Each structure stands twice: as structure tokens, then as C-alpha cells.
CSV table of C-alpha atoms in Angstrom, one decimal:
chain,number,residue,atom,x,y,z
A,1,UNK,CA,0.0,0.0,0.0
A,2,UNK,CA,2.9,2.3,0.8
A,3,UNK,CA,4.4,1.7,-2.7
A,4,UNK,CA,1.1,2.7,-4.3
A,5,UNK,CA,1.0,5.9,-2.3
A,6,UNK,CA,4.6,6.7,-3.2
A,7,UNK,CA,3.9,6.2,-6.9
A,8,UNK,CA,0.9,8.6,-6.8
A,9,UNK,CA,2.9,11.1,-4.8
A,10,UNK,CA,5.7,11.0,-7.4
A,11,UNK,CA,3.1,11.3,-10.2
A,12,UNK,CA,1.7,14.4,-8.5
A,13,UNK,CA,5.1,15.9,-8.1
A,14,UNK,CA,5.9,15.3,-11.7
A,15,UNK,CA,2.6,16.7,-12.8
A,16,UNK,CA,3.4,19.8,-10.8
A,17,UNK,CA,6.7,20.2,-12.6
A,18,UNK,CA,5.2,19.6,-16.0
A,19,UNK,CA,2.5,22.2,-15.3
A,20,UNK,CA,5.0,25.1,-14.9
A,21,UNK,CA,4.7,27.7,-17.6
A,22,UNK,CA,8.4,27.7,-18.4
A,23,UNK,CA,8.5,23.8,-18.7
A,24,UNK,CA,5.4,23.9,-21.0
A,25,UNK,CA,7.0,26.6,-23.2
A,26,UNK,CA,10.3,24.7,-23.3
A,27,UNK,CA,8.4,21.6,-24.4
A,28,UNK,CA,6.6,23.4,-27.1
A,29,UNK,CA,9.8,25.0,-28.4
A,30,UNK,CA,11.5,21.7,-28.3
A,31,UNK,CA,8.7,19.9,-30.2
A,32,UNK,CA,8.4,22.5,-33.0
A,33,UNK,CA,12.2,23.0,-33.2
A,34,UNK,CA,12.7,19.2,-33.3
A,35,UNK,CA,10.4,18.7,-36.3
A,36,UNK,CA,12.0,21.6,-38.1
A,37,UNK,CA,15.6,20.5,-37.4
A,38,UNK,CA,14.8,16.9,-38.2
A,39,UNK,CA,13.3,17.8,-41.5
A,40,UNK,CA,16.8,19.0,-42.7
A,41,UNK,CA,18.4,16.0,-44.4
A,42,UNK,CA,21.5,14.8,-42.7
A,43,UNK,CA,20.7,16.6,-39.4
A,44,UNK,CA,19.4,13.9,-37.1
A,45,UNK,CA,18.6,13.9,-33.3
A,46,UNK,CA,22.3,13.4,-32.2
A,47,UNK,CA,23.5,16.4,-34.3
A,48,UNK,CA,20.6,18.6,-33.1
A,49,UNK,CA,21.4,17.8,-29.4
A,50,UNK,CA,25.1,18.4,-30.0
A,51,UNK,CA,24.5,21.8,-31.5
A,52,UNK,CA,21.9,22.9,-29.0
A,53,UNK,CA,23.4,21.5,-25.8
A,54,UNK,CA,25.4,24.7,-25.0
A,55,UNK,CA,22.3,26.8,-25.3
A,56,UNK,CA,20.7,24.9,-22.4
A,57,UNK,CA,23.6,25.6,-20.0
A,58,UNK,CA,22.1,28.9,-19.0
A,59,UNK,CA,18.6,27.4,-18.4
A,60,UNK,CA,17.1,25.9,-15.3
A,61,UNK,CA,18.1,22.2,-15.4
A,62,UNK,CA,14.5,20.8,-15.8
A,63,UNK,CA,13.8,23.4,-18.5
A,64,UNK,CA,17.0,22.6,-20.4
A,65,UNK,CA,16.3,18.8,-20.2
A,66,UNK,CA,12.7,19.4,-21.4
A,67,UNK,CA,13.9,21.4,-24.4
A,68,UNK,CA,16.4,18.6,-25.3
A,69,UNK,CA,13.8,15.9,-24.8
A,70,UNK,CA,11.4,17.7,-27.1
A,71,UNK,CA,14.0,18.2,-29.7
A,72,UNK,CA,15.2,14.7,-29.6
A,73,UNK,CA,11.8,13.1,-29.7
A,74,UNK,CA,10.4,15.2,-32.5
A,75,UNK,CA,13.5,15.2,-34.6
A,76,UNK,CA,13.1,11.5,-34.8
A,77,UNK,CA,9.7,12.2,-36.4
A,78,UNK,CA,11.1,15.1,-38.5
A,79,UNK,CA,13.7,12.9,-40.2
A,80,UNK,CA,10.8,11.0,-41.9
A,81,UNK,CA,9.6,14.2,-43.7
A,82,UNK,CA,12.3,14.4,-46.4
A,83,UNK,CA,12.2,10.6,-46.8
A,84,UNK,CA,8.5,10.8,-47.6
A,85,UNK,CA,8.3,14.1,-49.6
A,86,UNK,CA,11.6,14.1,-51.6
A,87,UNK,CA,12.8,10.5,-51.4
A,88,UNK,CA,15.9,11.6,-49.4
A,89,UNK,CA,16.2,9.9,-46.0
A,90,UNK,CA,17.1,12.4,-43.3
A,91,UNK,CA,19.1,9.6,-41.5
A,92,UNK,CA,19.9,6.0,-42.0
A,93,UNK,CA,16.9,5.1,-39.8
A,94,UNK,CA,14.5,6.4,-42.5
A,95,UNK,CA,16.1,4.7,-45.5
A,96,UNK,CA,13.3,2.2,-45.6
A,97,UNK,CA,10.7,4.9,-45.3
A,98,UNK,CA,11.6,6.0,-48.8
A,99,UNK,CA,10.5,2.6,-50.2
A,100,UNK,CA,6.8,3.2,-49.2
A,101,UNK,CA,6.7,6.9,-48.4
A,102,UNK,CA,7.7,8.5,-51.6
A,103,UNK,CA,5.5,6.3,-53.8
A,104,UNK,CA,2.6,7.2,-51.6
A,105,UNK,CA,3.5,10.9,-52.0
A,106,UNK,CA,3.4,10.5,-55.8
A,107,UNK,CA,-0.1,8.9,-55.5
A,108,UNK,CA,-1.3,11.8,-53.3
A,109,UNK,CA,-1.7,9.8,-50.0
A,110,UNK,CA,0.9,11.8,-48.1
A,111,UNK,CA,-1.4,13.3,-45.4
A,112,UNK,CA,-2.5,9.9,-44.2
A,113,UNK,CA,1.1,8.7,-44.1
A,114,UNK,CA,2.1,11.5,-41.8
A,115,UNK,CA,-0.7,10.7,-39.5
A,116,UNK,CA,0.4,7.1,-39.3
A,117,UNK,CA,4.0,8.0,-38.7
A,118,UNK,CA,3.1,10.6,-36.0
A,119,UNK,CA,0.8,8.1,-34.2
A,120,UNK,CA,3.4,5.4,-34.3
A,121,UNK,CA,6.1,7.8,-32.8
A,122,UNK,CA,3.7,9.0,-30.1
A,123,UNK,CA,2.7,5.5,-29.1
A,124,UNK,CA,6.4,4.5,-29.0
A,125,UNK,CA,7.4,7.3,-26.6
A,126,UNK,CA,4.4,7.4,-24.3
A,127,UNK,CA,5.6,4.5,-22.1
A,128,UNK,CA,9.0,6.3,-21.8
A,129,UNK,CA,7.3,9.5,-20.7
A,130,UNK,CA,5.2,7.6,-18.1
A,131,UNK,CA,8.3,5.8,-16.7
A,132,UNK,CA,10.2,9.1,-16.5
A,133,UNK,CA,7.4,10.6,-14.4
A,134,UNK,CA,7.0,7.8,-11.9
A,135,UNK,CA,9.4,6.6,-9.3
A,136,UNK,CA,12.7,7.9,-8.0
A,137,UNK,CA,14.3,8.4,-11.5
A,138,UNK,CA,12.5,11.6,-12.5
A,139,UNK,CA,14.7,14.2,-14.3
A,140,UNK,CA,14.4,16.7,-11.4
A,141,UNK,CA,16.0,14.0,-9.2
A,142,UNK,CA,18.8,13.3,-11.7
A,143,UNK,CA,20.0,16.9,-11.8
A,144,UNK,CA,20.1,17.2,-8.0
A,145,UNK,CA,22.2,14.1,-7.4
A,146,UNK,CA,25.8,13.4,-8.2
A,147,UNK,CA,27.1,10.0,-9.5
A,148,UNK,CA,27.4,8.6,-6.0
A,149,UNK,CA,23.6,8.9,-5.5
A,150,UNK,CA,23.9,11.4,-2.7
A,151,UNK,CA,22.5,15.0,-3.0
A,152,UNK,CA,24.9,17.3,-4.8
A,153,UNK,CA,27.6,18.7,-2.6
A,154,UNK,CA,27.5,15.9,0.0
A,155,UNK,CA,30.1,13.2,-0.6
A,156,UNK,CA,30.0,10.3,1.8
A,157,UNK,CA,33.4,8.9,2.7
A,158,UNK,CA,36.4,9.5,0.6
A,159,UNK,CA,35.2,11.7,-2.2
A,160,UNK,CA,36.8,14.9,-1.2
A,161,UNK,CA,35.7,14.7,2.4
A,162,UNK,CA,38.3,15.7,4.9
């Protein structure tokens, strides 16, 4: 029973974090930016994160992680856009998308294809989002703990303690 109460308490705390206006704005910027960046052939999620990581250093940690999460998740979707529309895969992952996507574009069925791809990507990442919001491994806990598992600045035994 205590475990269930702990899970609901963690979900409530996560919902409170996700409801902050700066986190919602960061998520929207990350989602839109991720699709736009992913639509550029050759610029995949890893390149997008590498380019934009220094920008997040001046942000609140949870806001920065939210931006990067949105960019990563939606750039995976965005890389399918050039594969479907111009028969050029954005990354190697979307090479097979060109086999079905571009012929569907030439037949005029592209709108339905984008709905299918978006739905598949959303269903794929929904369990990841739920797992990130529940339990002791929420992103706000990650940024406040160091590698030893103790709160930042407190090093038990041997790690710089005198």
C-alpha cells in the first residue's frame, strides 16, 4: 500500500513540474524545433542535441532537459519528412521509409502517411514518458544528485571529504 501511495505522490510531483509555464513553453519550443531540425536531411537527433546543448547551460536544469527531450523526440519524427516528400532519407533510420513513403506521395496519399508516422512515434514514446514521471528516477532528481547517488555537494566517505 505504501508503494502505491509513493507512486501517486511521485506522479503528483511530476505533474506539478510539467504544469509550470516555463516547462510547457520549453516543451513546445523543443517539439516544434525538433520537427524543423529533423526535416533537414542529414541533421538527425544526435546532431541537433550536440548543436543545442550549449544553449541549455544557462537554463534551469529541468527546462533545459525538457527542451532537449522535445528536440530529440520530435527530430526522430522530423527525419521522416524528407524521406516521404523528396525521397531523401534524413538519417539511415529512415532509409526504408523511402520505399513506401515517396511512392505514396506521388499517389497523393501523403497526409494519411504523416498521421500514421506521427501516431506510431507517439505510441512508441508514451511509455518512456510515463516511466520518467514515476518513481525515483525523475529528471528533477537526476539533476540534483551526483554520481554517488547522494545529493549534490554531499560526498559520503572518501570523495573529497576531509
